[in-house]
JSON list of N, CA and C in Angstrom, two decimals:
[
{"chain": "E", "resi": 232, "resn": "GLY", "atom": "N", "xyz": [-38.73, -46.02, -117.86]},
{"chain": "E", "resi": 232, "resn": "GLY", "atom": "CA", "xyz": [-38.32, -46.84, -116.54]},
{"chain": "E", "resi": 232, "resn": "GLY", "atom": "C", "xyz": [-38.07, -45.92, -115.36]},
{"chain": "E", "resi": 233, "resn": "SER", "atom": "N", "xyz": [-37.81, -46.46, -114.23]},
{"chain": "E", "resi": 233, "resn": "SER", "atom": "CA", "xyz": [-37.46, -45.65, -113.10]},
{"chain": "E", "resi": 233, "resn": "SER", "atom": "C", "xyz": [-36.13, -45.60, -112.83]},
{"chain": "E", "resi": 234, "resn": "ALA", "atom": "N", "xyz": [-35.56, -44.68, -112.00]},
{"chain": "E", "resi": 234, "resn": "ALA", "atom": "CA", "xyz": [-34.11, -44.53, -111.75]},
{"chain": "E", "resi": 234, "resn": "ALA", "atom": "C", "xyz": [-33.59, -45.72, -110.85]},
{"chain": "E", "resi": 235, "resn": "PRO", "atom": "N", "xyz": [-32.35, -46.04, -111.01]},
{"chain": "E", "resi": 235, "resn": "PRO", "atom": "CA", "xyz": [-31.75, -47.00, -110.38]},
{"chain": "E", "resi": 235, "resn": "PRO", "atom": "C", "xyz": [-31.77, -46.67, -108.91]},
{"chain": "E", "resi": 236, "resn": "GLY", "atom": "N", "xyz": [-32.39, -47.80, -108.08]},
{"chain": "E", "resi": 236, "resn": "GLY", "atom": "CA", "xyz": [-32.59, -47.66, -106.63]},
{"chain": "E", "resi": 236, "resn": "GLY", "atom": "C", "xyz": [-34.05, -47.52, -106.31]},
{"chain": "E", "resi": 237, "resn": "PHE", "atom": "N", "xyz": [-34.81, -47.07, -107.36]},
{"chain": "E", "resi": 237, "resn": "PHE", "atom": "CA", "xyz": [-36.16, -46.73, -107.04]},
{"chain": "E", "resi": 237, "resn": "PHE", "atom": "C", "xyz": [-37.05, -47.97, -107.41]},
{"chain": "E", "resi": 238, "resn": "SER", "atom": "N", "xyz": [-38.25, -48.23, -106.78]},
{"chain": "E", "resi": 238, "resn": "SER", "atom": "CA", "xyz": [-39.23, -49.33, -107.02]},
{"chain": "E", "resi": 238, "resn": "SER", "atom": "C", "xyz": [-40.47, -48.47, -107.53]},
{"chain": "E", "resi": 239, "resn": "SER", "atom": "N", "xyz": [-41.29, -49.22, -108.64]},
{"chain": "E", "resi": 239, "resn": "SER", "atom": "CA", "xyz": [-42.34, -48.40, -109.14]},
{"chain": "E", "resi": 239, "resn": "SER", "atom": "C", "xyz": [-43.51, -49.03, -108.77]},
{"chain": "E", "resi": 240, "resn": "SER", "atom": "N", "xyz": [-44.64, -48.45, -108.16]},
{"chain": "E", "resi": 240, "resn": "SER", "atom": "CA", "xyz": [-45.97, -49.01, -107.95]},
{"chain": "E", "resi": 240, "resn": "SER", "atom": "C", "xyz": [-46.80, -47.92, -108.19]},
{"chain": "E", "resi": 241, "resn": "SER", "atom": "N", "xyz": [-47.83, -48.36, -108.98]},
{"chain": "E", "resi": 241, "resn": "SER", "atom": "CA", "xyz": [-49.01, -47.49, -109.67]},
{"chain": "E", "resi": 241, "resn": "SER", "atom": "C", "xyz": [-48.34, -46.27, -110.39]},
{"chain": "E", "resi": 242, "resn": "GLY", "atom": "N", "xyz": [-47.28, -46.59, -110.94]},
{"chain": "E", "resi": 242, "resn": "GLY", "atom": "CA", "xyz": [-46.47, -45.56, -111.69]},
{"chain": "E", "resi": 242, "resn": "GLY", "atom": "C", "xyz": [-45.65, -44.57, -111.03]},
{"chain": "E", "resi": 243, "resn": "ALA", "atom": "N", "xyz": [-45.84, -44.48, -109.76]},
{"chain": "E", "resi": 243, "resn": "ALA", "atom": "CA", "xyz": [-44.92, -43.73, -108.88]},
{"chain": "E", "resi": 243, "resn": "ALA", "atom": "C", "xyz": [-43.72, -44.39, -108.32]},
{"chain": "E", "resi": 244, "resn": "ALA", "atom": "N", "xyz": [-42.50, -43.71, -108.78]},
{"chain": "E", "resi": 244, "resn": "ALA", "atom": "CA", "xyz": [-41.32, -44.35, -108.27]},
{"chain": "E", "resi": 244, "resn": "ALA", "atom": "C", "xyz": [-40.87, -43.69, -106.97]},
{"chain": "E", "resi": 245, "resn": "HIS", "atom": "N", "xyz": [-40.38, -44.50, -106.09]},
{"chain": "E", "resi": 245, "resn": "HIS", "atom": "CA", "xyz": [-39.81, -44.13, -104.76]},
{"chain": "E", "resi": 245, "resn": "HIS", "atom": "C", "xyz": [-38.92, -44.99, -104.35]},
{"chain": "E", "resi": 246, "resn": "ARG", "atom": "N", "xyz": [-38.23, -44.35, -103.19]},
{"chain": "E", "resi": 246, "resn": "ARG", "atom": "CA", "xyz": [-37.23, -45.42, -102.58]},
{"chain": "E", "resi": 246, "resn": "ARG", "atom": "C", "xyz": [-37.35, -44.98, -101.21]},
{"chain": "E", "resi": 247, "resn": "SER", "atom": "N", "xyz": [-37.33, -45.86, -100.14]},
{"chain": "E", "resi": 247, "resn": "SER", "atom": "CA", "xyz": [-37.23, -45.60, -98.78]},
{"chain": "E", "resi": 247, "resn": "SER", "atom": "C", "xyz": [-36.15, -46.37, -98.05]},
{"chain": "E", "resi": 248, "resn": "TYR", "atom": "N", "xyz": [-35.54, -45.72, -97.11]},
{"chain": "E", "resi": 248, "resn": "TYR", "atom": "CA", "xyz": [-34.39, -46.15, -96.21]},
{"chain": "E", "resi": 248, "resn": "TYR", "atom": "C", "xyz": [-34.44, -45.72, -94.86]},
{"chain": "E", "resi": 249, "resn": "ILE", "atom": "N", "xyz": [-33.54, -46.51, -94.13]},
{"chain": "E", "resi": 249, "resn": "ILE", "atom": "CA", "xyz": [-33.18, -45.75, -92.97]},
{"chain": "E", "resi": 249, "resn": "ILE", "atom": "C", "xyz": [-31.65, -45.52, -92.96]},
{"chain": "E", "resi": 250, "resn": "GLU", "atom": "N", "xyz": [-31.34, -44.25, -92.37]},
{"chain": "E", "resi": 250, "resn": "GLU", "atom": "CA", "xyz": [-29.98, -43.56, -92.35]},
{"chain": "E", "resi": 250, "resn": "GLU", "atom": "C", "xyz": [-29.59, -42.95, -90.97]},
{"chain": "E", "resi": 251, "resn": "GLU", "atom": "N", "xyz": [-28.41, -43.02, -90.70]},
{"chain": "E", "resi": 251, "resn": "GLU", "atom": "CA", "xyz": [-27.93, -42.59, -89.52]},
{"chain": "E", "resi": 251, "resn": "GLU", "atom": "C", "xyz": [-27.37, -41.13, -89.83]},
{"chain": "E", "resi": 252, "resn": "ASP", "atom": "N", "xyz": [-27.66, -40.24, -88.79]},
{"chain": "E", "resi": 252, "resn": "ASP", "atom": "CA", "xyz": [-26.92, -38.92, -88.99]},
{"chain": "E", "resi": 252, "resn": "ASP", "atom": "C", "xyz": [-25.81, -38.76, -88.45]},
{"chain": "E", "resi": 253, "resn": "ASN", "atom": "N", "xyz": [-24.99, -37.80, -88.26]},
{"chain": "E", "resi": 253, "resn": "ASN", "atom": "CA", "xyz": [-23.63, -37.64, -87.64]},
{"chain": "E", "resi": 253, "resn": "ASN", "atom": "C", "xyz": [-23.66, -38.12, -86.12]},
{"chain": "E", "resi": 254, "resn": "ASP", "atom": "N", "xyz": [-24.81, -37.69, -85.50]},
{"chain": "E", "resi": 254, "resn": "ASP", "atom": "CA", "xyz": [-24.94, -37.93, -84.08]},
{"chain": "E", "resi": 254, "resn": "ASP", "atom": "C", "xyz": [-25.39, -39.43, -83.79]},
{"chain": "E", "resi": 255, "resn": "GLY", "atom": "N", "xyz": [-25.40, -40.20, -84.71]},
{"chain": "E", "resi": 255, "resn": "GLY", "atom": "CA", "xyz": [-25.98, -41.72, -84.66]},
{"chain": "E", "resi": 255, "resn": "GLY", "atom": "C", "xyz": [-27.39, -42.02, -84.62]},
{"chain": "E", "resi": 256, "resn": "ARG", "atom": "N", "xyz": [-28.21, -40.87, -84.62]},
{"chain": "E", "resi": 256, "resn": "ARG", "atom": "CA", "xyz": [-29.58, -40.92, -84.73]},
{"chain": "E", "resi": 256, "resn": "ARG", "atom": "C", "xyz": [-30.08, -41.50, -85.91]},
{"chain": "E", "resi": 257, "resn": "LYS", "atom": "N", "xyz": [-30.99, -42.36, -86.00]},
{"chain": "E", "resi": 257, "resn": "LYS", "atom": "CA", "xyz": [-31.69, -43.15, -87.10]},
{"chain": "E", "resi": 257, "resn": "LYS", "atom": "C", "xyz": [-32.77, -42.06, -87.73]},
{"chain": "E", "resi": 258, "resn": "LYS", "atom": "N", "xyz": [-32.76, -42.01, -89.00]},
{"chain": "E", "resi": 258, "resn": "LYS", "atom": "CA", "xyz": [-33.79, -41.20, -89.74]},
{"chain": "E", "resi": 258, "resn": "LYS", "atom": "C", "xyz": [-34.42, -42.08, -90.83]},
{"chain": "E", "resi": 259, "resn": "TYR", "atom": "N", "xyz": [-35.80, -42.08, -90.92]},
{"chain": "E", "resi": 259, "resn": "TYR", "atom": "CA", "xyz": [-36.43, -42.74, -92.10]},
{"chain": "E", "resi": 259, "resn": "TYR", "atom": "C", "xyz": [-36.65, -41.75, -93.22]},
{"chain": "E", "resi": 260, "resn": "LYS", "atom": "N", "xyz": [-36.04, -42.10, -94.30]},
{"chain": "E", "resi": 260, "resn": "LYS", "atom": "CA", "xyz": [-36.14, -41.22, -95.54]},
{"chain": "E", "resi": 260, "resn": "LYS", "atom": "C", "xyz": [-36.84, -41.92, -96.58]},
{"chain": "E", "resi": 261, "resn": "ILE", "atom": "N", "xyz": [-37.69, -40.91, -97.34]},
{"chain": "E", "resi": 261, "resn": "ILE", "atom": "CA", "xyz": [-38.42, -41.47, -98.41]},
{"chain": "E", "resi": 261, "resn": "ILE", "atom": "C", "xyz": [-37.84, -40.40, -99.66]},
{"chain": "E", "resi": 262, "resn": "GLN", "atom": "N", "xyz": [-37.81, -41.05, -100.74]},
{"chain": "E", "resi": 262, "resn": "GLN", "atom": "CA", "xyz": [-37.39, -40.00, -102.09]},
{"chain": "E", "resi": 262, "resn": "GLN", "atom": "C", "xyz": [-38.31, -40.40, -103.11]},
{"chain": "E", "resi": 263, "resn": "PHE", "atom": "N", "xyz": [-38.91, -39.68, -103.76]},
{"chain": "E", "resi": 263, "resn": "PHE", "atom": "CA", "xyz": [-39.88, -39.76, -104.80]},
{"chain": "E", "resi": 263, "resn": "PHE", "atom": "C", "xyz": [-39.37, -39.04, -106.29]},
{"chain": "E", "resi": 264, "resn": "GLU", "atom": "N", "xyz": [-39.63, -39.85, -107.28]},
{"chain": "E", "resi": 264, "resn": "GLU", "atom": "CA", "xyz": [-39.50, -39.03, -108.47]},
{"chain": "E", "resi": 264, "resn": "GLU", "atom": "C", "xyz": [-40.79, -38.33, -108.65]},
{"chain": "E", "resi": 265, "resn": "ILE", "atom": "N", "xyz": [-40.63, -36.82, -109.02]},
{"chain": "E", "resi": 265, "resn": "ILE", "atom": "CA", "xyz": [-41.74, -36.02, -109.05]},
{"chain": "E", "resi": 265, "resn": "ILE", "atom": "C", "xyz": [-42.13, -35.94, -110.58]},
{"chain": "E", "resi": 266, "resn": "GLY", "atom": "N", "xyz": [-41.61, -36.43, -111.45]},
{"chain": "E", "resi": 266, "resn": "GLY", "atom": "CA", "xyz": [-41.83, -36.13, -113.01]},
{"chain": "E", "resi": 266, "resn": "GLY", "atom": "C", "xyz": [-41.57, -34.60, -113.16]},
{"chain": "E", "resi": 267, "resn": "ASP", "atom": "N", "xyz": [-42.67, -34.24, -113.89]},
{"chain": "E", "resi": 267, "resn": "ASP", "atom": "CA", "xyz": [-42.86, -32.71, -114.25]},
{"chain": "E", "resi": 267, "resn": "ASP", "atom": "C", "xyz": [-43.21, -31.68, -113.33]},
{"chain": "E", "resi": 268, "resn": "PHE", "atom": "N", "xyz": [-43.68, -32.18, -112.14]},
{"chain": "E", "resi": 268, "resn": "PHE", "atom": "CA", "xyz": [-44.35, -31.45, -111.13]},
{"chain": "E", "resi": 268, "resn": "PHE", "atom": "C", "xyz": [-43.14, -30.39, -110.48]},
{"chain": "E", "resi": 269, "resn": "ARG", "atom": "N", "xyz": [-43.53, -29.11, -110.54]},
{"chain": "E", "resi": 269, "resn": "ARG", "atom": "CA", "xyz": [-42.65, -28.18, -109.84]},
{"chain": "E", "resi": 269, "resn": "ARG", "atom": "C", "xyz": [-43.01, -28.09, -108.29]},
{"chain": "E", "resi": 270, "resn": "PRO", "atom": "N", "xyz": [-41.93, -27.69, -107.52]},
{"chain": "E", "resi": 270, "resn": "PRO", "atom": "CA", "xyz": [-42.14, -27.63, -106.33]},
{"chain": "E", "resi": 270, "resn": "PRO", "atom": "C", "xyz": [-43.45, -26.95, -105.40]},
{"chain": "E", "resi": 271, "resn": "GLU", "atom": "N", "xyz": [-43.66, -25.77, -106.14]},
{"chain": "E", "resi": 271, "resn": "GLU", "atom": "CA", "xyz": [-44.92, -25.26, -105.59]},
{"chain": "E", "resi": 271, "resn": "GLU", "atom": "C", "xyz": [-46.14, -26.01, -106.13]},
{"chain": "E", "resi": 272, "resn": "GLU", "atom": "N", "xyz": [-46.21, -26.73, -106.79]},
{"chain": "E", "resi": 272, "resn": "GLU", "atom": "CA", "xyz": [-47.21, -27.90, -107.17]},
{"chain": "E", "resi": 272, "resn": "GLU", "atom": "C", "xyz": [-47.55, -29.13, -106.25]},
{"chain": "E", "resi": 273, "resn": "LEU", "atom": "N", "xyz": [-46.74, -29.13, -105.22]},
{"chain": "E", "resi": 273, "resn": "LEU", "atom": "CA", "xyz": [-46.53, -30.31, -104.33]},
{"chain": "E", "resi": 273, "resn": "LEU", "atom": "C", "xyz": [-46.98, -29.85, -103.15]},
{"chain": "E", "resi": 274, "resn": "ASN", "atom": "N", "xyz": [-47.57, -30.60, -102.28]},
{"chain": "E", "resi": 274, "resn": "ASN", "atom": "CA", "xyz": [-48.15, -30.44, -100.94]},
{"chain": "E", "resi": 274, "resn": "ASN", "atom": "C", "xyz": [-47.75, -31.67, -100.21]},
{"chain": "E", "resi": 275, "resn": "VAL", "atom": "N", "xyz": [-47.18, -31.39, -99.01]},
{"chain": "E", "resi": 275, "resn": "VAL", "atom": "CA", "xyz": [-46.91, -32.45, -98.04]},
{"chain": "E", "resi": 275, "resn": "VAL", "atom": "C", "xyz": [-47.41, -32.10, -96.78]},
{"chain": "E", "resi": 276, "resn": "ARG", "atom": "N", "xyz": [-47.83, -33.39, -96.31]},
{"chain": "E", "resi": 276, "resn": "ARG", "atom": "CA", "xyz": [-48.81, -33.04, -94.85]},
{"chain": "E", "resi": 276, "resn": "ARG", "atom": "C", "xyz": [-48.53, -34.33, -94.00]},
{"chain": "E", "resi": 277, "resn": "VAL", "atom": "N", "xyz": [-48.97, -34.39, -92.97]},
{"chain": "E", "resi": 277, "resn": "VAL", "atom": "CA", "xyz": [-49.14, -35.43, -91.90]},
{"chain": "E", "resi": 277, "resn": "VAL", "atom": "C", "xyz": [-50.54, -35.50, -91.29]},
{"chain": "E", "resi": 278, "resn": "GLU", "atom": "N", "xyz": [-51.20, -36.63, -91.61]},
{"chain": "E", "resi": 278, "resn": "GLU", "atom": "CA", "xyz": [-52.43, -36.95, -90.96]},
{"chain": "E", "resi": 278, "resn": "GLU", "atom": "C", "xyz": [-52.40, -38.14, -90.01]},
{"chain": "E", "resi": 279, "resn": "GLY", "atom": "N", "xyz": [-52.48, -37.82, -88.76]},
{"chain": "E", "resi": 279, "resn": "GLY", "atom": "CA", "xyz": [-51.98, -38.87, -87.97]},
{"chain": "E", "resi": 279, "resn": "GLY", "atom": "C", "xyz": [-50.68, -39.47, -87.92]},
{"chain": "E", "resi": 280, "resn": "ARG", "atom": "N", "xyz": [-50.61, -40.72, -88.19]},
{"chain": "E", "resi": 280, "resn": "ARG", "atom": "CA", "xyz": [-49.39, -41.28, -88.55]},
{"chain": "E", "resi": 280, "resn": "ARG", "atom": "C", "xyz": [-48.90, -41.44, -90.07]},
{"chain": "E", "resi": 281, "resn": "THR", "atom": "N", "xyz": [-49.79, -40.88, -90.89]},
{"chain": "E", "resi": 281, "resn": "THR", "atom": "CA", "xyz": [-49.59, -41.09, -92.32]},
{"chain": "E", "resi": 281, "resn": "THR", "atom": "C", "xyz": [-49.06, -39.84, -92.95]},
{"chain": "E", "resi": 282, "resn": "LEU", "atom": "N", "xyz": [-48.05, -39.86, -93.66]},
{"chain": "E", "resi": 282, "resn": "LEU", "atom": "CA", "xyz": [-47.39, -38.91, -94.55]},
{"chain": "E", "resi": 282, "resn": "LEU", "atom": "C", "xyz": [-48.19, -38.86, -95.97]},
{"chain": "E", "resi": 283, "resn": "ILE", "atom": "N", "xyz": [-48.77, -37.75, -96.31]},
{"chain": "E", "resi": 283, "resn": "ILE", "atom": "CA", "xyz": [-49.34, -37.60, -97.59]},
{"chain": "E", "resi": 283, "resn": "ILE", "atom": "C", "xyz": [-48.78, -36.67, -98.43]},
{"chain": "E", "resi": 284, "resn": "VAL", "atom": "N", "xyz": [-48.34, -37.11, -99.58]},
{"chain": "E", "resi": 284, "resn": "VAL", "atom": "CA", "xyz": [-47.76, -36.25, -100.59]},
{"chain": "E", "resi": 284, "resn": "VAL", "atom": "C", "xyz": [-48.66, -36.06, -101.88]},
{"chain": "E", "resi": 285, "resn": "LYS", "atom": "N", "xyz": [-49.01, -35.02, -102.07]},
{"chain": "E", "resi": 285, "resn": "LYS", "atom": "CA", "xyz": [-50.01, -34.80, -103.31]},
{"chain": "E", "resi": 285, "resn": "LYS", "atom": "C", "xyz": [-49.51, -33.65, -104.21]},
{"chain": "E", "resi": 286, "resn": "GLY", "atom": "N", "xyz": [-49.70, -33.97, -105.49]},
{"chain": "E", "resi": 286, "resn": "GLY", "atom": "CA", "xyz": [-49.28, -33.01, -106.45]},
{"chain": "E", "resi": 286, "resn": "GLY", "atom": "C", "xyz": [-50.59, -32.44, -107.46]},
{"chain": "E", "resi": 287, "resn": "ASP", "atom": "N", "xyz": [-50.74, -31.17, -107.44]},
{"chain": "E", "resi": 287, "resn": "ASP", "atom": "CA", "xyz": [-51.92, -30.51, -108.31]},
{"chain": "E", "resi": 287, "resn": "ASP", "atom": "C", "xyz": [-51.28, -29.84, -109.48]},
{"chain": "E", "resi": 288, "resn": "ARG", "atom": "N", "xyz": [-51.91, -30.01, -110.53]},
{"chain": "E", "resi": 288, "resn": "ARG", "atom": "CA", "xyz": [-51.48, -29.03, -111.55]},
{"chain": "E", "resi": 288, "resn": "ARG", "atom": "C", "xyz": [-52.46, -28.45, -112.33]},
{"chain": "E", "resi": 289, "resn": "GLN", "atom": "N", "xyz": [-52.45, -27.32, -112.70]},
{"chain": "E", "resi": 289, "resn": "GLN", "atom": "CA", "xyz": [-53.57, -26.61, -113.51]},
{"chain": "E", "resi": 289, "resn": "GLN", "atom": "C", "xyz": [-52.97, -26.83, -114.96]},
{"chain": "E", "resi": 290, "resn": "LEU", "atom": "N", "xyz": [-53.67, -27.51, -115.81]},
{"chain": "E", "resi": 290, "resn": "LEU", "atom": "CA", "xyz": [-53.44, -27.53, -117.30]},
{"chain": "E", "resi": 290, "resn": "LEU", "atom": "C", "xyz": [-54.05, -26.16, -118.08]},
{"chain": "E", "resi": 291, "resn": "LYS", "atom": "N", "xyz": [-53.19, -25.66, -118.68]},
{"chain": "E", "resi": 291, "resn": "LYS", "atom": "CA", "xyz": [-53.52, -24.33, -119.52]},
{"chain": "E", "resi": 291, "resn": "LYS", "atom": "C", "xyz": [-53.96, -24.82, -121.05]},
{"chain": "E", "resi": 292, "resn": "ALA", "atom": "N", "xyz": [-54.72, -24.12, -121.59]},
{"chain": "E", "resi": 292, "resn": "ALA", "atom": "CA", "xyz": [-55.09, -24.19, -123.00]},
{"chain": "E", "resi": 292, "resn": "ALA", "atom": "C", "xyz": [-53.90, -24.18, -123.72]},
{"chain": "E", "resi": 293, "resn": "GLY", "atom": "N", "xyz": [-53.75, -25.20, -124.71]},
{"chain": "E", "resi": 293, "resn": "GLY", "atom": "CA", "xyz": [-52.60, -25.37, -125.41]},
{"chain": "E", "resi": 293, "resn": "GLY", "atom": "C", "xyz": [-51.51, -26.16, -124.85]},
{"chain": "E", "resi": 294, "resn": "ASN", "atom": "N", "xyz": [-51.68, -26.85, -123.78]},
{"chain": "E", "resi": 294, "resn": "ASN", "atom": "CA", "xyz": [-50.69, -27.68, -123.09]},
{"chain": "E", "resi": 294, "resn": "ASN", "atom": "C", "xyz": [-51.29, -29.38, -123.39]},
{"chain": "E", "resi": 295, "resn": "ALA", "atom": "N", "xyz": [-50.62, -30.21, -123.79]},
{"chain": "E", "resi": 295, "resn": "ALA", "atom": "CA", "xyz": [-51.09, -31.56, -123.68]},
{"chain": "E", "resi": 295, "resn": "ALA", "atom": "C", "xyz": [-50.63, -32.33, -122.87]}
]
């Protein structure tokens, strides 16, 4: 299952919301459950107005 407050679509749990900072500016935030991915295996980039989050992992012999 996914963590409380997270929705699951295509097996990827995420949560998005708008939050105000201390200066009253609104910020759009997205949180993802990344499972067993390590930070160095993740890539975040923007293409036009689209945010892309991609995880790449090299499986080594002996890992299932």
